[in-house]
Amino acid sequence: MKLNAIIVEDEKTSRDILINYLQKYCPNVNIMGEAANVEEALLLIRNNDLDLVFLDVEMPFGNAFDLLERIDNINFKIVFVTAYSNYAVKALNYSASYYILKPIDIEDLEKAVGKIQEELKETDSND
């Protein structure tokens, strides 16, 4: 099962690292696009059928929670990828599937993707 995903991260180097890790260790993730800010992310979310969003918390001109507030129907899984541990509780309140601290641990990334894949399989079999 391929997971359609986007990456929302303002730092190009961090996006590139995550893309590299996903391609190498999580080949079942299909990266459909990248966004560097809330506005770009909104466009990608509205124009794609997504299973998963890798979401940084701190971005210029808004943060992850500002983005999520602007989405009417969150019908995708969210993996927060951030350097800040203090947002974890708030992320859980937004139904985060996983919370990965930077620098990204490959094992954590693989666990997050595996967990989401299992959740989506269960949802599909219950439909």
Tab-separated table of C-alpha atoms in Angstrom:
chain	number	residue	atom	x	y	z
A	1	MET	CA	0.000	0.000	0.000
A	2	LYS	CA	1.470	3.332	-1.109
A	3	LEU	CA	0.950	6.317	1.171
A	4	ASN	CA	0.476	9.663	-0.576
A	5	ALA	CA	2.274	12.306	1.468
A	6	ILE	CA	3.452	15.877	1.502
A	7	ILE	CA	6.194	17.508	3.534
A	8	VAL	CA	5.574	20.870	5.191
A	9	GLU	CA	8.904	22.270	6.394
A	10	ASP	CA	10.317	25.764	5.985
A	11	GLU	CA	13.990	24.697	5.928
A	12	LYS	CA	15.066	23.249	2.585
A	13	THR	CA	17.874	21.198	4.150
A	14	SER	CA	15.423	19.574	6.570
A	15	ARG	CA	13.005	18.819	3.697
A	16	ASP	CA	15.812	17.260	1.679
A	17	ILE	CA	16.933	15.084	4.605
A	18	LEU	CA	13.377	13.861	5.220
A	19	ILE	CA	12.828	13.138	1.522
A	20	ASN	CA	16.115	11.221	1.382
A	21	TYR	CA	15.211	9.157	4.467
A	22	LEU	CA	11.725	8.414	3.164
A	23	GLN	CA	13.014	7.306	-0.239
A	24	LYS	CA	15.677	5.101	1.316
A	25	TYR	CA	13.871	3.634	4.347
A	26	CYS	CA	10.150	4.044	3.591
A	27	PRO	CA	9.733	3.338	-0.133
A	28	ASN	CA	5.979	2.894	0.354
A	29	VAL	CA	5.662	6.676	0.863
A	30	ASN	CA	4.881	8.592	-2.332
A	31	ILE	CA	5.935	12.216	-1.834
A	32	MET	CA	3.428	14.295	-3.763
A	33	GLY	CA	4.821	17.697	-2.905
A	34	GLU	CA	6.679	20.008	-0.566
A	35	ALA	CA	5.607	23.209	1.130
A	36	ALA	CA	7.751	25.792	2.892
A	37	ASN	CA	4.892	27.655	4.589
A	38	VAL	CA	1.224	27.512	5.594
A	39	GLU	CA	-0.116	28.937	2.304
A	40	GLU	CA	1.806	26.456	0.135
A	41	ALA	CA	0.715	23.629	2.429
A	42	LEU	CA	-2.953	24.624	2.170
A	43	LEU	CA	-2.766	24.476	-1.628
A	44	LEU	CA	-1.177	21.017	-1.582
A	45	ILE	CA	-3.676	19.697	0.969
A	46	ARG	CA	-6.687	21.026	-0.941
A	47	ASN	CA	-5.448	19.786	-4.334
A	48	ASN	CA	-4.267	16.279	-3.445
A	49	ASP	CA	-5.766	13.142	-1.971
A	50	LEU	CA	-3.387	12.623	0.933
A	51	ASP	CA	-2.852	9.857	3.437
A	52	LEU	CA	-0.120	11.571	5.382
A	53	VAL	CA	1.357	15.003	6.119
A	54	PHE	CA	4.818	15.403	7.628
A	55	LEU	CA	4.468	18.693	9.439
A	56	ASP	CA	7.025	21.007	11.020
A	57	VAL	CA	5.650	23.169	13.842
A	58	GLU	CA	7.576	26.425	13.572
A	59	MET	CA	7.419	28.214	10.225
A	60	PRO	CA	7.550	31.846	9.193
A	61	PHE	CA	4.140	33.542	8.957
A	62	GLY	CA	2.285	30.865	10.902
A	63	ASN	CA	2.788	27.486	12.467
A	64	ALA	CA	1.448	23.949	12.108
A	65	PHE	CA	-1.550	24.681	14.313
A	66	ASP	CA	-2.506	27.743	12.252
A	67	LEU	CA	-2.496	25.471	9.216
A	68	LEU	CA	-4.609	22.786	10.857
A	69	GLU	CA	-7.138	25.397	12.032
A	70	ARG	CA	-7.706	26.380	8.386
A	71	ILE	CA	-8.534	22.854	7.215
A	72	ASP	CA	-12.220	21.948	7.434
A	73	ASN	CA	-11.852	18.193	7.244
A	74	ILE	CA	-8.563	16.652	8.329
A	75	ASN	CA	-8.836	13.309	6.539
A	76	PHE	CA	-5.145	12.425	6.626
A	77	LYS	CA	-2.660	11.309	9.247
A	78	ILE	CA	-0.218	13.830	10.708
A	79	VAL	CA	3.384	13.203	11.708
A	80	PHE	CA	4.875	16.203	13.449
A	81	VAL	CA	8.593	16.578	12.724
A	82	THR	CA	10.072	19.297	14.893
A	83	ALA	CA	13.005	20.340	17.033
A	84	TYR	CA	10.632	21.368	19.829
A	85	SER	CA	9.388	18.842	22.359
A	86	ASN	CA	7.115	21.383	24.070
A	87	TYR	CA	4.426	21.092	21.351
A	88	ALA	CA	3.779	17.382	21.894
A	89	VAL	CA	0.636	17.760	24.006
A	90	LYS	CA	-0.870	20.288	21.615
A	91	ALA	CA	-0.006	17.960	18.710
A	92	LEU	CA	-1.863	15.117	20.437
A	93	ASN	CA	-4.880	17.384	20.783
A	94	TYR	CA	-4.808	17.710	16.999
A	95	SER	CA	-4.800	13.906	16.681
A	96	ALA	CA	-1.174	13.574	15.685
A	97	SER	CA	-0.307	10.040	14.671
A	98	TYR	CA	3.327	10.457	15.600
A	99	TYR	CA	5.743	13.066	16.931
A	100	ILE	CA	9.356	12.919	15.737
A	101	LEU	CA	12.047	15.143	17.179
A	102	LYS	CA	14.848	16.520	15.015
A	103	PRO	CA	17.419	15.360	14.242
A	104	ILE	CA	15.279	12.608	12.742
A	105	ASP	CA	15.933	9.119	14.027
A	106	ILE	CA	15.439	6.653	11.157
A	107	GLU	CA	13.911	4.062	13.480
A	108	ASP	CA	11.316	6.591	14.658
A	109	LEU	CA	10.505	7.466	11.061
A	110	GLU	CA	10.072	3.809	10.110
A	111	LYS	CA	7.868	3.222	13.176
A	112	ALA	CA	5.709	6.239	12.353
A	113	VAL	CA	5.149	5.175	8.748
A	114	GLY	CA	4.514	1.546	9.774
A	115	LYS	CA	2.003	2.590	12.425
A	116	ILE	CA	0.106	4.800	9.980
A	117	GLN	CA	0.099	2.100	7.330
A	118	GLU	CA	-1.448	-0.341	9.833
A	119	GLU	CA	-4.055	2.217	10.930
A	120	LEU	CA	-5.063	2.871	7.325
A	121	LYS	CA	-5.275	-0.857	6.544
A	122	GLU	CA	-7.602	-1.308	9.527
A	123	THR	CA	-9.744	1.622	8.395
A	124	ASP	CA	-9.946	0.228	4.849
A	125	SER	CA	-10.965	-3.224	6.078
A	126	ASN	CA	-13.686	-1.702	8.284
A	127	ASP	CA	-15.262	0.267	5.419
